[in-house]
Amino acid sequence: MLYVAITLGVGIGNTFANEDGAAFKFYSSDKSFADAKFDLENAIIEKGLKIDYAGDPGRMLQRTADDVDGSGQIYKGSAYMQFCSALVSRKAMKADPRNIAFCPYTVYVFETVADPGVTRLGYRVASWPGPEESNQALDEINELLDDIVRVAAE
């Protein structure tokens, strides 16, 4: 597994990728989960974007615990938000129509039971070994997502 760490004012930004290039990036923050979630929502809205869907995987895991494993709570708080940018997505899909796979974008925030007091905010990195024009457009998506998440984590 490839591991890259970049030191930023909010702590450490971590990017994880497997050999296929599928990756996610996250930042750690000492903000409360509620504050970090609120700041993440605002960072999206301040970019002029609309959150299309928000979910809470931790709540789903609690609700279904008796039907599956049921061995304890994982998250103190968790949320993900999905949205898209018409401008950036159009560039990406014009460069390669298969880039539809990256829309909507997903950002997340969570605090675990095992590591209370540390909130993590992140996103899935848009990447695949496509044509250069496509890679440049996906870089724009990643820059947008990184800016949103980094601002919310500060």
Tab-separated table of N, CA and C in Angstrom:
chain	number	residue	atom	x	y	z
A	1	MET	N	0.842	-1.174	0.000
A	1	MET	CA	0.000	0.000	0.000
A	1	MET	C	0.888	1.239	0.000
A	2	LEU	N	0.583	2.157	-0.877
A	2	LEU	CA	1.317	3.418	-0.958
A	2	LEU	C	0.817	4.353	0.131
A	3	TYR	N	1.733	5.033	0.804
A	3	TYR	CA	1.373	5.955	1.870
A	3	TYR	C	2.140	7.248	1.690
A	4	VAL	N	1.425	8.359	1.626
A	4	VAL	CA	2.040	9.666	1.498
A	4	VAL	C	1.479	10.547	2.590
A	5	ALA	N	2.317	11.241	3.336
A	5	ALA	CA	1.862	12.172	4.373
A	5	ALA	C	2.395	13.552	4.064
A	6	ILE	N	1.513	14.534	4.189
A	6	ILE	CA	1.880	15.918	3.954
A	6	ILE	C	1.518	16.701	5.212
A	7	THR	N	2.451	17.443	5.766
A	7	THR	CA	2.169	18.215	6.966
A	7	THR	C	1.500	19.526	6.569
A	8	LEU	N	0.356	19.804	7.187
A	8	LEU	CA	-0.384	21.040	6.950
A	8	LEU	C	-0.728	21.666	8.281
A	9	GLY	N	-1.277	22.870	8.234
A	9	GLY	CA	-1.642	23.574	9.448
A	9	GLY	C	-2.708	22.866	10.260
A	10	VAL	N	-3.464	21.975	9.659
A	10	VAL	CA	-4.531	21.276	10.366
A	10	VAL	C	-4.071	19.937	10.906
A	11	GLY	N	-2.846	19.620	10.738
A	11	GLY	CA	-2.356	18.315	11.159
A	11	GLY	C	-1.782	17.626	9.947
A	12	ILE	N	-2.027	16.373	9.834
A	12	ILE	CA	-1.445	15.609	8.747
A	12	ILE	C	-2.526	15.275	7.739
A	13	GLY	N	-2.250	15.520	6.485
A	13	GLY	CA	-3.115	15.073	5.408
A	13	GLY	C	-2.567	13.749	4.915
A	14	ASN	N	-3.380	12.729	4.897
A	14	ASN	CA	-2.916	11.402	4.498
A	14	ASN	C	-3.609	10.974	3.222
A	15	THR	N	-2.845	10.439	2.286
A	15	THR	CA	-3.398	9.874	1.072
A	15	THR	C	-3.034	8.400	1.046
A	16	PHE	N	-4.021	7.572	0.808
A	16	PHE	CA	-3.806	6.133	0.735
A	16	PHE	C	-4.268	5.647	-0.631
A	17	ALA	N	-3.463	4.808	-1.275
A	17	ALA	CA	-3.827	4.279	-2.583
A	17	ALA	C	-3.375	2.831	-2.692
A	18	ASN	N	-4.173	2.038	-3.405
A	18	ASN	CA	-3.745	0.667	-3.671
A	18	ASN	C	-3.070	0.620	-5.038
A	19	GLU	N	-2.660	-0.546	-5.473
A	19	GLU	CA	-1.927	-0.667	-6.730
A	19	GLU	C	-2.765	-0.276	-7.950
A	20	ASP	N	-4.090	-0.249	-7.813
A	20	ASP	CA	-4.957	0.170	-8.914
A	20	ASP	C	-5.158	1.679	-8.936
A	21	GLY	N	-4.642	2.396	-7.950
A	21	GLY	CA	-4.787	3.839	-7.916
A	21	GLY	C	-6.005	4.329	-7.159
A	22	ALA	N	-6.892	3.418	-6.716
A	22	ALA	CA	-8.047	3.840	-5.936
A	22	ALA	C	-7.538	4.411	-4.625
A	23	ALA	N	-8.017	5.595	-4.261
A	23	ALA	CA	-7.437	6.259	-3.103
A	23	ALA	C	-8.450	7.106	-2.366
A	24	PHE	N	-8.064	7.463	-1.159
A	24	PHE	CA	-8.795	8.459	-0.397
A	24	PHE	C	-7.783	9.293	0.360
A	25	LYS	N	-8.203	10.500	0.697
A	25	LYS	CA	-7.336	11.404	1.429
A	25	LYS	C	-8.115	11.944	2.611
A	26	PHE	N	-7.444	12.087	3.756
A	26	PHE	CA	-8.121	12.664	4.905
A	26	PHE	C	-7.199	13.549	5.710
A	27	TYR	N	-7.825	14.437	6.475
A	27	TYR	CA	-7.145	15.319	7.413
A	27	TYR	C	-7.714	15.050	8.790
A	28	SER	N	-6.875	15.173	9.797
A	28	SER	CA	-7.322	15.033	11.185
A	28	SER	C	-7.510	16.417	11.777
A	29	SER	N	-8.496	16.541	12.666
A	29	SER	CA	-8.791	17.812	13.299
A	29	SER	C	-9.163	17.573	14.755
A	30	ASP	N	-8.909	18.562	15.594
A	30	ASP	CA	-9.334	18.445	16.990
A	30	ASP	C	-10.706	19.090	17.210
A	31	LYS	N	-11.373	19.487	16.138
A	31	LYS	CA	-12.737	20.014	16.253
A	31	LYS	C	-13.677	18.901	16.691
A	32	SER	N	-14.768	19.294	17.316
A	32	SER	CA	-15.794	18.300	17.622
A	32	SER	C	-16.381	17.797	16.306
A	33	PHE	N	-16.962	16.615	16.345
A	33	PHE	CA	-17.597	16.081	15.144
A	33	PHE	C	-18.652	17.044	14.625
A	34	ALA	N	-19.505	17.556	15.507
A	34	ALA	CA	-20.589	18.456	15.093
A	34	ALA	C	-20.043	19.714	14.417
A	35	ASP	N	-18.989	20.297	14.985
A	35	ASP	CA	-18.405	21.494	14.386
A	35	ASP	C	-17.768	21.178	13.042
A	36	ALA	N	-17.062	20.065	12.954
A	36	ALA	CA	-16.408	19.690	11.699
A	36	ALA	C	-17.448	19.406	10.610
A	37	LYS	N	-18.528	18.756	10.959
A	37	LYS	CA	-19.590	18.478	9.988
A	37	LYS	C	-20.208	19.785	9.499
A	38	PHE	N	-20.489	20.681	10.421
A	38	PHE	CA	-21.056	21.983	10.074
A	38	PHE	C	-20.103	22.744	9.149
A	39	ASP	N	-18.817	22.735	9.475
A	39	ASP	CA	-17.818	23.442	8.664
A	39	ASP	C	-17.656	22.799	7.284
A	40	LEU	N	-17.798	21.480	7.203
A	40	LEU	CA	-17.723	20.797	5.915
A	40	LEU	C	-18.902	21.192	5.033
A	41	GLU	N	-20.098	21.199	5.608
A	41	GLU	CA	-21.286	21.640	4.861
A	41	GLU	C	-21.091	23.057	4.349
A	42	ASN	N	-20.621	23.950	5.227
A	42	ASN	CA	-20.420	25.346	4.838
A	42	ASN	C	-19.346	25.507	3.774
A	43	ALA	N	-18.282	24.729	3.851
A	43	ALA	CA	-17.208	24.822	2.859
A	43	ALA	C	-17.726	24.449	1.471
A	44	ILE	N	-18.629	23.496	1.407
A	44	ILE	CA	-19.240	23.106	0.125
A	44	ILE	C	-20.109	24.243	-0.389
A	45	ILE	N	-20.968	24.754	0.473
A	45	ILE	CA	-21.905	25.815	0.091
A	45	ILE	C	-21.160	27.087	-0.307
A	46	GLU	N	-20.079	27.402	0.403
A	46	GLU	CA	-19.306	28.607	0.090
A	46	GLU	C	-18.639	28.532	-1.277
A	47	LYS	N	-18.495	27.344	-1.829
A	47	LYS	CA	-17.966	27.180	-3.195
A	47	LYS	C	-19.079	27.339	-4.236
A	48	GLY	N	-20.298	27.627	-3.760
A	48	GLY	CA	-21.424	27.775	-4.675
A	48	GLY	C	-22.015	26.444	-5.107
A	49	LEU	N	-21.759	25.395	-4.343
A	49	LEU	CA	-22.224	24.056	-4.677
A	49	LEU	C	-23.388	23.649	-3.772
A	50	LYS	N	-24.186	22.725	-4.252
A	50	LYS	CA	-25.355	22.262	-3.516
A	50	LYS	C	-25.150	20.807	-3.113
A	51	ILE	N	-25.364	20.513	-1.846
A	51	ILE	CA	-25.278	19.130	-1.370
A	51	ILE	C	-26.523	18.402	-1.862
A	52	ASP	N	-26.320	17.370	-2.675
A	52	ASP	CA	-27.437	16.612	-3.230
A	52	ASP	C	-27.954	15.554	-2.265
A	53	TYR	N	-27.037	14.979	-1.488
A	53	TYR	CA	-27.434	13.905	-0.580
A	53	TYR	C	-26.441	13.847	0.569
A	54	ALA	N	-26.951	13.572	1.744
A	54	ALA	CA	-26.096	13.373	2.916
A	54	ALA	C	-26.541	12.096	3.611
A	55	GLY	N	-25.594	11.362	4.136
A	55	GLY	CA	-25.906	10.113	4.818
A	55	GLY	C	-25.108	9.977	6.102
A	56	ASP	N	-25.505	8.987	6.892
A	56	ASP	CA	-24.858	8.714	8.171
A	56	ASP	C	-24.611	7.211	8.266
A	57	PRO	N	-23.434	6.739	7.808
A	57	PRO	CA	-23.164	5.307	7.846
A	57	PRO	C	-23.108	4.739	9.258
A	58	GLY	N	-22.675	5.528	10.232
A	58	GLY	CA	-22.639	5.055	11.620
A	58	GLY	C	-24.021	4.712	12.143
A	59	ARG	N	-24.981	5.547	11.817
A	59	ARG	CA	-26.364	5.286	12.235
A	59	ARG	C	-26.897	4.012	11.573
A	60	MET	N	-26.573	3.822	10.282
A	60	MET	CA	-26.992	2.608	9.587
A	60	MET	C	-26.372	1.381	10.245
A	61	LEU	N	-25.097	1.466	10.622
A	61	LEU	CA	-24.444	0.329	11.279
A	61	LEU	C	-25.083	0.016	12.633
A	62	GLN	N	-25.446	1.053	13.376
A	62	GLN	CA	-26.132	0.836	14.660
A	62	GLN	C	-27.492	0.183	14.435
A	63	ARG	N	-28.233	0.678	13.440
A	63	ARG	CA	-29.580	0.184	13.164
A	63	ARG	C	-29.565	-1.289	12.741
A	64	THR	N	-28.530	-1.699	12.023
A	64	THR	CA	-28.478	-3.060	11.491
A	64	THR	C	-27.598	-4.005	12.306
A	65	ALA	N	-27.070	-3.533	13.433
A	65	ALA	CA	-26.112	-4.323	14.219
A	65	ALA	C	-26.651	-5.698	14.602
A	66	ASP	N	-27.893	-5.779	15.027
A	66	ASP	CA	-28.449	-7.065	15.443
A	66	ASP	C	-28.640	-8.025	14.277
A	67	ASP	N	-28.756	-7.500	13.073
A	67	ASP	CA	-28.971	-8.335	11.890
A	67	ASP	C	-27.670	-8.878	11.306
A	68	VAL	N	-26.553	-8.280	11.698
A	68	VAL	CA	-25.265	-8.742	11.171
A	68	VAL	C	-24.352	-9.104	12.336
A	69	ASP	N	-23.232	-8.460	12.463
A	69	ASP	CA	-22.252	-8.774	13.484
A	69	ASP	C	-22.682	-8.317	14.866
A	70	GLY	N	-23.101	-7.062	14.987
A	70	GLY	CA	-23.576	-6.529	16.252
A	70	GLY	C	-22.532	-6.347	17.326
A	71	SER	N	-21.251	-6.322	16.951
A	71	SER	CA	-20.197	-6.314	17.961
A	71	SER	C	-19.669	-4.914	18.272
A	72	GLY	N	-20.521	-4.026	18.666
A	72	GLY	CA	-20.064	-2.725	19.146
A	72	GLY	C	-20.180	-1.597	18.154
A	73	GLN	N	-20.145	-0.416	18.701
A	73	GLN	CA	-20.265	0.807	17.936
A	73	GLN	C	-18.897	1.203	17.391
A	74	ILE	N	-18.850	1.654	16.156
A	74	ILE	CA	-17.606	2.066	15.508
A	74	ILE	C	-17.423	3.577	15.595
A	75	TYR	N	-18.482	4.326	15.300
A	75	TYR	CA	-18.394	5.780	15.219
A	75	TYR	C	-19.132	6.473	16.348
A	76	LYS	N	-18.535	7.541	16.847
A	76	LYS	CA	-19.254	8.459	17.731
A	76	LYS	C	-20.110	9.380	16.869
A	77	GLY	N	-19.642	9.675	15.671
A	77	GLY	CA	-20.366	10.480	14.700
A	77	GLY	C	-19.800	10.225	13.321
A	78	SER	N	-20.675	10.204	12.325
A	78	SER	CA	-20.210	9.984	10.952
A	78	SER	C	-21.193	10.606	9.976
A	79	ALA	N	-20.677	11.094	8.876
A	79	ALA	CA	-21.520	11.662	7.829
A	79	ALA	C	-20.743	11.690	6.523
A	80	TYR	N	-21.481	11.596	5.439
A	80	TYR	CA	-20.906	11.851	4.131
A	80	TYR	C	-21.858	12.751	3.370
A	81	MET	N	-21.311	13.505	2.442
A	81	MET	CA	-22.092	14.430	1.632
A	81	MET	C	-21.702	14.254	0.180
A	82	GLN	N	-22.705	14.263	-0.686
A	82	GLN	CA	-22.460	14.112	-2.112
A	82	GLN	C	-22.918	15.371	-2.843
A	83	PHE	N	-22.118	15.787	-3.800
A	83	PHE	CA	-22.413	16.977	-4.582
A	83	PHE	C	-21.594	16.911	-5.862
A	84	CYS	N	-21.849	17.831	-6.765
A	84	CYS	CA	-21.084	17.880	-7.998
A	84	CYS	C	-20.893	19.340	-8.394
A	85	SER	N	-19.938	19.591	-9.243
A	85	SER	CA	-19.703	20.912	-9.820
A	85	SER	C	-19.931	20.788	-11.319
A	86	ALA	N	-20.906	21.535	-11.836
A	86	ALA	CA	-21.187	21.463	-13.270
A	86	ALA	C	-19.965	21.850	-14.086
A	87	LEU	N	-19.258	22.880	-13.658
A	87	LEU	CA	-18.099	23.362	-14.404
A	87	LEU	C	-16.981	22.330	-14.440
A	88	VAL	N	-16.558	21.864	-13.280
A	88	VAL	CA	-15.424	20.937	-13.211
A	88	VAL	C	-15.813	19.566	-13.778
A	89	SER	N	-17.020	19.117	-13.500
A	89	SER	CA	-17.458	17.816	-14.018
A	89	SER	C	-17.576	17.833	-15.536
A	90	ARG	N	-18.064	18.943	-16.097
A	90	ARG	CA	-18.161	19.037	-17.557
A	90	ARG	C	-16.778	18.895	-18.195
A	91	LYS	N	-15.778	19.575	-17.625
A	91	LYS	CA	-14.413	19.449	-18.160
A	91	LYS	C	-13.947	17.999	-18.105
A	92	ALA	N	-14.202	17.350	-16.973
A	92	ALA	CA	-13.747	15.970	-16.803
A	92	ALA	C	-14.452	15.026	-17.771
A	93	MET	N	-15.752	15.192	-17.940
A	93	MET	CA	-16.505	14.288	-18.809
A	93	MET	C	-16.288	14.595	-20.285
A	94	LYS	N	-16.003	15.855	-20.588
A	94	LYS	CA	-15.665	16.205	-21.964
A	94	LYS	C	-14.320	15.586	-22.339
A	95	ALA	N	-13.382	15.582	-21.399
A	95	ALA	CA	-12.074	14.977	-21.636
A	95	ALA	C	-12.190	13.469	-21.819
A	96	ASP	N	-13.100	12.847	-21.060
A	96	ASP	CA	-13.326	11.406	-21.175
A	96	ASP	C	-14.692	11.097	-20.566
A	97	PRO	N	-15.653	10.684	-21.382
A	97	PRO	CA	-17.002	10.414	-20.874
A	97	PRO	C	-17.052	9.392	-19.728
A	98	ARG	N	-16.037	8.539	-19.621
A	98	ARG	CA	-16.016	7.558	-18.526
A	98	ARG	C	-15.814	8.216	-17.166
A	99	ASN	N	-15.436	9.479	-17.151
A	99	ASN	CA	-15.267	10.197	-15.889
A	99	ASN	C	-16.596	10.461	-15.182
A	100	ILE	N	-17.685	10.060	-15.807
A	100	ILE	CA	-18.986	10.117	-15.136
A	100	ILE	C	-18.926	9.345	-13.814
A	101	ALA	N	-18.025	8.388	-13.738
A	101	ALA	CA	-17.890	7.563	-12.532
A	101	ALA	C	-17.523	8.379	-11.299
A	102	PHE	N	-16.977	9.582	-11.478
A	102	PHE	CA	-16.544	10.386	-10.336
A	102	PHE	C	-17.603	11.383	-9.871
A	103	CYS	N	-18.736	11.428	-10.524
A	103	CYS	CA	-19.797	12.357	-10.151
A	103	CYS	C	-20.974	11.549	-9.611
A	104	PRO	N	-21.476	11.782	-8.441
A	104	PRO	CA	-21.143	12.920	-7.585
A	104	PRO	C	-19.856	12.681	-6.806
A	105	TYR	N	-19.300	13.778	-6.321
A	105	TYR	CA	-18.140	13.713	-5.437
A	105	TYR	C	-18.654	13.390	-4.040
A	106	THR	N	-17.839	12.710	-3.268
A	106	THR	CA	-18.213	12.371	-1.895
A	106	THR	C	-17.125	12.836	-0.944
A	107	VAL	N	-17.543	13.587	0.073
A	107	VAL	CA	-16.654	13.978	1.168
A	107	VAL	C	-17.234	13.382	2.439
A	108	TYR	N	-16.393	13.184	3.439
A	108	TYR	CA	-16.874	12.551	4.664
A	108	TYR	C	-16.225	13.160	5.889
A	109	VAL	N	-16.872	12.928	7.026
A	109	VAL	CA	-16.353	13.353	8.321
A	109	VAL	C	-16.749	12.284	9.333
A	110	PHE	N	-15.821	11.953	10.256
A	110	PHE	CA	-16.170	10.970	11.278
A	110	PHE	C	-15.276	11.101	12.504
A	111	GLU	N	-15.805	10.603	13.604
A	111	GLU	CA	-15.056	10.441	14.849
A	111	GLU	C	-15.338	9.029	15.321
A	112	THR	N	-14.306	8.273	15.667
A	112	THR	CA	-14.512	6.889	16.075
A	112	THR	C	-14.593	6.764	17.594
A	113	VAL	N	-15.214	5.685	18.015
A	113	VAL	CA	-15.273	5.351	19.436
A	113	VAL	C	-13.868	5.030	19.937
A	114	ALA	N	-13.071	4.386	19.088
A	114	ALA	CA	-11.717	3.974	19.476
A	114	ALA	C	-10.740	5.141	19.590
A	115	ASP	N	-11.028	6.254	18.930
A	115	ASP	CA	-10.112	7.405	18.934
A	115	ASP	C	-10.910	8.690	19.161
A	116	PRO	N	-11.548	8.808	20.330
A	116	PRO	CA	-12.393	9.971	20.590
A	116	PRO	C	-11.569	11.264	20.640
A	117	GLY	N	-12.203	12.345	20.228
A	117	GLY	CA	-11.530	13.634	20.252
A	117	GLY	C	-10.746	13.942	18.988
A	118	VAL	N	-10.640	12.981	18.086
A	118	VAL	CA	-9.976	13.198	16.797
A	118	VAL	C	-11.023	13.010	15.715
A	119	THR	N	-11.272	14.079	14.991
A	119	THR	CA	-12.237	14.034	13.893
A	119	THR	C	-11.465	13.988	12.586
A	120	ARG	N	-11.910	13.161	11.680
A	120	ARG	CA	-11.246	13.032	10.385
A	120	ARG	C	-12.205	13.463	9.288
A	121	LEU	N	-11.683	14.216	8.356
A	121	LEU	CA	-12.455	14.699	7.222
A	121	LEU	C	-11.704	14.297	5.964
A	122	GLY	N	-12.418	13.849	4.940
A	122	GLY	CA	-11.719	13.403	3.754
A	122	GLY	C	-12.587	13.297	2.530
A	123	TYR	N	-11.997	12.717	1.499
A	123	TYR	CA	-12.685	12.536	0.230
A	123	TYR	C	-12.042	11.396	-0.547
A	124	ARG	N	-12.805	10.883	-1.522
A	124	ARG	CA	-12.257	9.897	-2.444
A	124	ARG	C	-11.519	10.646	-3.544
A	125	VAL	N	-10.314	10.230	-3.835
A	125	VAL	CA	-9.506	10.869	-4.863
A	125	VAL	C	-9.981	10.393	-6.236
A	126	ALA	N	-10.227	11.348	-7.120
A	126	ALA	CA	-10.626	11.022	-8.494
A	126	ALA	C	-9.360	10.747	-9.295
A	127	SER	N	-9.159	9.492	-9.673
A	127	SER	CA	-7.933	9.139	-10.379
A	127	SER	C	-8.096	7.799	-11.089
A	128	TRP	N	-7.549	7.730	-12.257
A	128	TRP	CA	-7.383	6.476	-12.973
A	128	TRP	C	-6.407	6.745	-14.112
A	129	PRO	N	-5.768	5.737	-14.653
A	129	PRO	CA	-4.740	5.971	-15.683
A	129	PRO	C	-5.352	6.245	-17.055
A	130	GLY	N	-6.034	7.378	-17.176
A	130	GLY	CA	-6.668	7.755	-18.436
A	130	GLY	C	-5.792	8.680	-19.255
A	131	PRO	N	-6.371	9.243	-20.309
A	131	PRO	CA	-5.630	10.180	-21.154
A	131	PRO	C	-5.207	11.423	-20.357
A	132	GLU	N	-4.167	12.114	-20.808
A	132	GLU	CA	-3.617	13.269	-20.091
A	132	GLU	C	-4.662	14.360	-19.864
A	133	GLU	N	-5.461	14.665	-20.857
A	133	GLU	CA	-6.501	15.694	-20.693
A	133	GLU	C	-7.478	15.307	-19.581
A	134	SER	N	-7.795	14.037	-19.502
A	134	SER	CA	-8.664	13.523	-18.446
A	134	SER	C	-7.993	13.669	-17.088
A	135	ASN	N	-6.720	13.304	-17.012
A	135	ASN	CA	-5.991	13.407	-15.742
A	135	ASN	C	-5.931	14.848	-15.254
A	136	GLN	N	-5.759	15.793	-16.167
A	136	GLN	CA	-5.736	17.201	-15.782
A	136	GLN	C	-7.087	17.641	-15.234
A	137	ALA	N	-8.158	17.194	-15.848
A	137	ALA	CA	-9.501	17.538	-15.373
A	137	ALA	C	-9.769	16.904	-14.015
A	138	LEU	N	-9.325	15.662	-13.822
A	138	LEU	CA	-9.504	15.012	-12.523
A	138	LEU	C	-8.673	15.700	-11.449
A	139	ASP	N	-7.521	16.227	-11.825
A	139	ASP	CA	-6.724	17.002	-10.866
A	139	ASP	C	-7.509	18.216	-10.364
A	140	GLU	N	-8.283	18.838	-11.248
A	140	GLU	CA	-9.116	19.979	-10.835
A	140	GLU	C	-10.171	19.545	-9.828
A	141	ILE	N	-10.764	18.382	-10.049
A	141	ILE	CA	-11.742	17.853	-9.084
A	141	ILE	C	-11.053	17.655	-7.742
A	142	ASN	N	-9.890	17.026	-7.752
A	142	ASN	CA	-9.175	16.757	-6.500
A	142	ASN	C	-8.765	18.046	-5.792
A	143	GLU	N	-8.365	19.052	-6.536
A	143	GLU	CA	-8.022	20.341	-5.928
A	143	GLU	C	-9.238	20.960	-5.259
A	144	LEU	N	-10.384	20.892	-5.916
A	144	LEU	CA	-11.629	21.407	-5.336
A	144	LEU	C	-11.967	20.669	-4.048
A	145	LEU	N	-11.937	19.343	-4.088
A	145	LEU	CA	-12.269	18.540	-2.906
A	145	LEU	C	-11.277	18.775	-1.785
A	146	ASP	N	-10.001	18.849	-2.124
A	146	ASP	CA	-8.995	19.065	-1.100
A	146	ASP	C	-9.182	20.427	-0.434
A	147	ASP	N	-9.483	21.445	-1.223
A	147	ASP	CA	-9.709	22.767	-0.664
A	147	ASP	C	-10.899	22.762	0.282
A	148	ILE	N	-11.979	22.126	-0.098
A	148	ILE	CA	-13.178	22.061	0.733
A	148	ILE	C	-12.879	21.366	2.058
A	149	VAL	N	-12.256	20.214	1.989
A	149	VAL	CA	-12.001	19.413	3.194
A	149	VAL	C	-10.954	20.077	4.089
A	150	ARG	N	-9.906	20.602	3.486
A	150	ARG	CA	-8.846	21.262	4.256
A	150	ARG	C	-9.390	22.469	5.002
A	151	VAL	N	-10.200	23.285	4.325
A	151	VAL	CA	-10.796	24.464	4.964
A	151	VAL	C	-11.684	24.034	6.141
A	152	ALA	N	-12.463	22.998	5.946
A	152	ALA	CA	-13.344	22.521	7.020
A	152	ALA	C	-12.550	21.967	8.193
A	153	ALA	N	-11.394	21.390	7.930
A	153	ALA	CA	-10.580	20.797	9.007
A	153	ALA	C	-9.811	21.841	9.804
A	154	GLU	N	-9.583	23.024	9.238
A	154	GLU	CA	-8.779	24.063	9.913
A	154	GLU	C	-9.486	24.630	11.117
